[in-house]
mmCIF file of C-alpha atoms in Angstrom:
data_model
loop_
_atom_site.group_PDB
_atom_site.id
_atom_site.type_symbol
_atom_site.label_atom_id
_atom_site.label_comp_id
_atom_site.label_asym_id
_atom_site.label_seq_id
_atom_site.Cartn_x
_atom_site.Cartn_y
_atom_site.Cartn_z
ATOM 1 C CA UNK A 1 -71.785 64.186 -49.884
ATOM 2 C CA UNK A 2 -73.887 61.426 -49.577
ATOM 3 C CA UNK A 3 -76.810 58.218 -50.104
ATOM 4 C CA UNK A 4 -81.016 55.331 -46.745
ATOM 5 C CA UNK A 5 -81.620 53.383 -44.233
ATOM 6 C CA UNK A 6 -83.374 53.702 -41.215
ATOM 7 C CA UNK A 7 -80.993 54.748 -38.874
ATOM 8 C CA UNK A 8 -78.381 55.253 -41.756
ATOM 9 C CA UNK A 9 -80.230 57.023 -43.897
ATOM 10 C CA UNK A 10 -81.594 59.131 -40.866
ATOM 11 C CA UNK A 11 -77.584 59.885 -40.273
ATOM 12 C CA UNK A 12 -76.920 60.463 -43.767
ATOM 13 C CA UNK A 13 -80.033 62.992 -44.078
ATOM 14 C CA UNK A 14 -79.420 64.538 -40.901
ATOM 15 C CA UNK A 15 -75.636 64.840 -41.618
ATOM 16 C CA UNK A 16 -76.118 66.326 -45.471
ATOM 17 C CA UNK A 17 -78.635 69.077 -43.498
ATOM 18 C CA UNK A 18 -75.727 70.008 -41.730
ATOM 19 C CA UNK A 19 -73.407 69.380 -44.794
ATOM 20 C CA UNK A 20 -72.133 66.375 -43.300
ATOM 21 C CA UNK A 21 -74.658 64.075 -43.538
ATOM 22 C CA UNK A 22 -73.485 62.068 -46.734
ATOM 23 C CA UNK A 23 -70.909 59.638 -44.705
ATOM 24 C CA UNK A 24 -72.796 59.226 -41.724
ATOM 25 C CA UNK A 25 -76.015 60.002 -43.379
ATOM 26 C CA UNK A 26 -75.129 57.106 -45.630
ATOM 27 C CA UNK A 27 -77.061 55.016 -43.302
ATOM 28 C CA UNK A 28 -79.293 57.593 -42.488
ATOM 29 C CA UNK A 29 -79.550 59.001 -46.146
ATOM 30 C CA UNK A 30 -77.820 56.252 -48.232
ATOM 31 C CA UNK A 31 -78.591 53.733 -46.281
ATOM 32 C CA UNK A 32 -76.190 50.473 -47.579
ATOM 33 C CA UNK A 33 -77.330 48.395 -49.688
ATOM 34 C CA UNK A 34 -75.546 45.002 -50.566
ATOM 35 C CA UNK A 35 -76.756 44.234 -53.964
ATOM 36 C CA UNK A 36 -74.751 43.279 -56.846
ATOM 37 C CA UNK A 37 -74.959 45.394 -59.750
ATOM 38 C CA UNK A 38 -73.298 45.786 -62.977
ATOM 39 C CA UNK A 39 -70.187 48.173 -63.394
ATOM 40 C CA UNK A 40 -66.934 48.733 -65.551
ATOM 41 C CA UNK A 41 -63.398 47.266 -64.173
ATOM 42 C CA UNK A 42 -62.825 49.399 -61.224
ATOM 43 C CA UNK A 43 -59.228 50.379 -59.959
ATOM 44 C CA UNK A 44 -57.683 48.817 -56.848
ATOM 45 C CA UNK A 45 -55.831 51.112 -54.120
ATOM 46 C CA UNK A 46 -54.678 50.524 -51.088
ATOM 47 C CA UNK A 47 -56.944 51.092 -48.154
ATOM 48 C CA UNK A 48 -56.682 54.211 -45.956
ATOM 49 C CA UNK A 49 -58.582 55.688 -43.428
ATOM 50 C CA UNK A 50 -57.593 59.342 -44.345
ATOM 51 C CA UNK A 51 -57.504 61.088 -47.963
ATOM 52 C CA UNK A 52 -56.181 58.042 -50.032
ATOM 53 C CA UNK A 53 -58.159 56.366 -52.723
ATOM 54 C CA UNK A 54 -60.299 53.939 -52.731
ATOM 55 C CA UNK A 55 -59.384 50.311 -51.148
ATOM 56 C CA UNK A 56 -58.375 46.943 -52.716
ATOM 57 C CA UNK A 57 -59.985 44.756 -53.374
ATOM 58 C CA UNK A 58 -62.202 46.136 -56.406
ATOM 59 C CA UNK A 59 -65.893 46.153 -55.606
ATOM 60 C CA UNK A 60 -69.111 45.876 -58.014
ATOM 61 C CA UNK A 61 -71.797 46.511 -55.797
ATOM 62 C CA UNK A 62 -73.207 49.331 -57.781
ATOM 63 C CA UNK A 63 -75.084 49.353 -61.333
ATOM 64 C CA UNK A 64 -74.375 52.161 -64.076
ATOM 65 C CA UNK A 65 -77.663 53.327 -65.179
ATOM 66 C CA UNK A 66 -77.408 53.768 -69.325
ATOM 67 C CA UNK A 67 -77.805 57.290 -69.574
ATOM 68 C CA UNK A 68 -74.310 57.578 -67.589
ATOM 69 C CA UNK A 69 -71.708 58.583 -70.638
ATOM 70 C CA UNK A 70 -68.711 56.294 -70.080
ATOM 71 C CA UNK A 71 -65.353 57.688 -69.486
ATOM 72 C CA UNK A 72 -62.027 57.422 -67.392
ATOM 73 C CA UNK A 73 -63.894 58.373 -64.563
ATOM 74 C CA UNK A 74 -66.782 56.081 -64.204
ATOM 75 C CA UNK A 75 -64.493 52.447 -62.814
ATOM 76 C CA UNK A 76 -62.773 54.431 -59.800
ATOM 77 C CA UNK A 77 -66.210 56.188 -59.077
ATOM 78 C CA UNK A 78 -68.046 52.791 -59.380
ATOM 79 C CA UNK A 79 -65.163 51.290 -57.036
ATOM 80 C CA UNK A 80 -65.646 54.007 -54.719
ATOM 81 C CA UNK A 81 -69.172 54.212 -54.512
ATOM 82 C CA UNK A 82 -69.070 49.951 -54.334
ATOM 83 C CA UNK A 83 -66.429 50.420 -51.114
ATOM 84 C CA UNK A 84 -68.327 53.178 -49.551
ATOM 85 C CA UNK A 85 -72.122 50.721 -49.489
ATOM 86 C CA UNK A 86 -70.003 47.654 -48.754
ATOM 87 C CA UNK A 87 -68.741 49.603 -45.593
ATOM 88 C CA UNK A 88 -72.484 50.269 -44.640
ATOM 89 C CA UNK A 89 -73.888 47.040 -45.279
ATOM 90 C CA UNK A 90 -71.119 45.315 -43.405
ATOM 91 C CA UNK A 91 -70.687 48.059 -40.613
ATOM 92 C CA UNK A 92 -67.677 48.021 -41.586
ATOM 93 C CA UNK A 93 -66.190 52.078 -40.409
ATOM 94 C CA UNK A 94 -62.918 50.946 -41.535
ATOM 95 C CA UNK A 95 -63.755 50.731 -45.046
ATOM 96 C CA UNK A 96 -66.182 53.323 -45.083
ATOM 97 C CA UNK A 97 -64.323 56.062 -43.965
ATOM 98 C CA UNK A 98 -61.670 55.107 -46.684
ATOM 99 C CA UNK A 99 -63.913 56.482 -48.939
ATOM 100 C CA UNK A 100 -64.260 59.736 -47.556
ATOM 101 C CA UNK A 101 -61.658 63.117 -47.539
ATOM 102 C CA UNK A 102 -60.395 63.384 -44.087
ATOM 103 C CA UNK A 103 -63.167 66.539 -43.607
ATOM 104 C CA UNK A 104 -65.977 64.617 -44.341
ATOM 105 C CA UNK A 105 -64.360 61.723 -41.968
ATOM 106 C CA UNK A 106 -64.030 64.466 -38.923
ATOM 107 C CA UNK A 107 -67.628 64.917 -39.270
ATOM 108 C CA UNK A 108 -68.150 61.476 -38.293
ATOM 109 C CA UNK A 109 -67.305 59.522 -35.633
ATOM 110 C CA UNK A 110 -67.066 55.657 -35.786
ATOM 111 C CA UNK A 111 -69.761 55.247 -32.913
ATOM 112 C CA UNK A 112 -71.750 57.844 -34.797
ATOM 113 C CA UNK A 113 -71.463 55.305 -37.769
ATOM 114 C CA UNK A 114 -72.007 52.438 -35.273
ATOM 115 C CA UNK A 115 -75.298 53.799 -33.917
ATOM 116 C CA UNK A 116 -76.717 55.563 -37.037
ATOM 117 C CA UNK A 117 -75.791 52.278 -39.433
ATOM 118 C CA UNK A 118 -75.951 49.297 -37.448
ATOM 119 C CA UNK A 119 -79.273 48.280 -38.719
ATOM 120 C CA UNK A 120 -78.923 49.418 -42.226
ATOM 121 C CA UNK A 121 -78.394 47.351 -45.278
ATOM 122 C CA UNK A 122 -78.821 49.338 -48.702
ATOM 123 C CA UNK A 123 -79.339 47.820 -52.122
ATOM 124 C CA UNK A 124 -79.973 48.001 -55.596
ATOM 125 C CA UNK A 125 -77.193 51.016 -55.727
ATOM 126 C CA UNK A 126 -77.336 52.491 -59.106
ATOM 127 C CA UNK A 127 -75.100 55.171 -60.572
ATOM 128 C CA UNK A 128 -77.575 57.462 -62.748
ATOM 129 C CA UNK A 129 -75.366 60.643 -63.342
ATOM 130 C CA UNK A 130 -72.202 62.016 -63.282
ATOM 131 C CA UNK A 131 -71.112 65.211 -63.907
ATOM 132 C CA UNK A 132 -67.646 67.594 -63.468
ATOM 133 C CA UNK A 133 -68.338 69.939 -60.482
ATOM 134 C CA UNK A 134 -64.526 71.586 -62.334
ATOM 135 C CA UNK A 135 -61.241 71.190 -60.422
ATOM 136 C CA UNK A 136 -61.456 67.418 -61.077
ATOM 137 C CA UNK A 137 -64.103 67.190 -59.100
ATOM 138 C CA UNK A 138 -67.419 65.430 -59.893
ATOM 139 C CA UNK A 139 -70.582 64.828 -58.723
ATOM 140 C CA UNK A 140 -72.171 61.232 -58.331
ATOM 141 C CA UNK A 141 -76.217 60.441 -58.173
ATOM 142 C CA UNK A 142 -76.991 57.680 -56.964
ATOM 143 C CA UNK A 143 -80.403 55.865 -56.024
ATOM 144 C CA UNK A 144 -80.388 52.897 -53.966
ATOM 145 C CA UNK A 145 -83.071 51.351 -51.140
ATOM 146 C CA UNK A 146 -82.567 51.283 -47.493
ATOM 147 C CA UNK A 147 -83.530 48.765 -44.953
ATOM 148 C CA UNK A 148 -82.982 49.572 -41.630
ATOM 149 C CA UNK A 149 -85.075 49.543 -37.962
ATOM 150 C CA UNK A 150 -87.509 52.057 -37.958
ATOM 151 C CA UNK A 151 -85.936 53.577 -35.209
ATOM 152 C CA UNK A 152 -83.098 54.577 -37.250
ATOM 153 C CA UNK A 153 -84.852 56.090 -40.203
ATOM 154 C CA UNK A 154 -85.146 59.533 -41.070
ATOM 155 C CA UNK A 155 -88.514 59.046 -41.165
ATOM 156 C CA UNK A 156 -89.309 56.106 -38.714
ATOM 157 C CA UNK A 157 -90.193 53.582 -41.967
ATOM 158 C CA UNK A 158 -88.266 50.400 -42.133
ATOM 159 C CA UNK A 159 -87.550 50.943 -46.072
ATOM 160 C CA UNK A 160 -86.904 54.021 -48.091
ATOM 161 C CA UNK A 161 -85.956 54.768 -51.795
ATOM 162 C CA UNK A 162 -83.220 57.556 -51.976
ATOM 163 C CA UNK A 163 -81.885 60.052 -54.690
ATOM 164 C CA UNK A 164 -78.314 61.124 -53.098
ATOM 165 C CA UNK A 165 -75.267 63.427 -54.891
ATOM 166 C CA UNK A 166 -72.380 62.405 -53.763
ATOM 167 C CA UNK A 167 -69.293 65.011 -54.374
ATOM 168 C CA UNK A 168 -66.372 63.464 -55.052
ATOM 169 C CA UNK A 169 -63.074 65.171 -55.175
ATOM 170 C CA UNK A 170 -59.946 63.764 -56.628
ATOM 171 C CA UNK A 171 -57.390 61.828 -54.739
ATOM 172 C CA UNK A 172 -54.368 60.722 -56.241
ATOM 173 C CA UNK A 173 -55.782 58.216 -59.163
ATOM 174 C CA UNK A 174 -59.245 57.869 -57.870
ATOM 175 C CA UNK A 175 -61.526 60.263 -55.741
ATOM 176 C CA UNK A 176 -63.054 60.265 -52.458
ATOM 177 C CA UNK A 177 -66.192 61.783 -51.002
ATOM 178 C CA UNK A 178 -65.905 65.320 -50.024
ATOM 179 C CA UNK A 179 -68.340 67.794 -48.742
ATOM 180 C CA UNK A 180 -71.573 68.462 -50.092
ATOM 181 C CA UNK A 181 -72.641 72.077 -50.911
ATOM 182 C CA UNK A 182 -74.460 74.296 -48.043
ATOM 183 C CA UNK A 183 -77.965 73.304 -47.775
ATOM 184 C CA UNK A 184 -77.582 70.294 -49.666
ATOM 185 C CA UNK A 185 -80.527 67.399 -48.697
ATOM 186 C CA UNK A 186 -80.639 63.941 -50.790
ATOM 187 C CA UNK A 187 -84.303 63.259 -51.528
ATOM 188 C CA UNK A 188 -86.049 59.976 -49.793
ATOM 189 C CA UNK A 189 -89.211 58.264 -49.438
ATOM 190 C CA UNK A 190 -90.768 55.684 -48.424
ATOM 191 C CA UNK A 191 -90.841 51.955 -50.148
#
């Protein structure tokens, strides 16, 4: 699971090596990004910090690329993909762990969040896929750009481009971010 940004998207790339990357590698791999985009109507939950969906209020930080077919799904994914970058690009662990199951939330620590996102901010988030992984489950790609101190980067640049699958399992009416498969690495370079 999982999109970079220096540190962040270091995290994020680091974590999704290990297959738990995606959260924390969010900064390292999907590093946040605080751009508008366009979206559907998203749906509002209440916040949670475990396996709940995603919180109020309803987010559109993330675009929806054309080729994305429009369905049922795509408002809760766009919320929860909107929640999940707002958390990074306001170091926010609070409201970026709500967006994750609770074992992709073990995985990562809030100081491991802290230190591997606290110079990230990703942007121009946009949805460019999604597909049914079966079960209810589906798979979000997403490409956004990552800012972050050099330090923090996966690969010591202060901006990279990144290509991330995010696997999203269903939770109650919406989804949150569950493991990615063995092996899995988002794709990166630099700006």
């Amino acid at each position: 699971v999982v999109l970079a940004a220096g540190g962040g998207a270091y995290a994020l790339a680091t974590k999704l090596g290990k297959h738990s990357t995606a959260p924390s590698g969010a900064g390292a791999s999907t590093p946040p990004a605080s751009s508008p985009a366009t979206g559907g109507a998203s749906q509002a939950s209440s916040p949670a910090t475990s396996a709940s969906p995603t919180p109020s209020p309803t987010l559109s930080l993330v675009a929806i690329a054309p080729g994305v077919p429009a369905s049922a799904t795509e408002a809760p994914v766009e919320t929860l993909l909107s929640h999940y970058f707002n958390g990074i690009n306001t170091h926010s662990y609070p409201e970026y762990a709500s967006t994750l199951n609770p074992a992709e939330q073990a995985k990562q620590t809030q100081a491991e969040f802290a230190s591997g996102y606290s110079s990230t901010t990703d942007s121009k988030m946009t949805l460019t896929g999604l597909s049914s992984t079966g079960n209810g489950g589906l798979t979000a790609t997403v490409t956004f750009t990552s800012h972050q101190s050099p330090a923090q980067s996966v690969d010591k640049s202060a901006c990279n481009t990144w290509t991330l699958n995010l696997y999203l399992v269903p939770q109650g009416s919406g989804y949150l971010i569950g493991p990615a498969p063995s092996g899995y690495q988002p794709t990166h370079s630099d700006c």
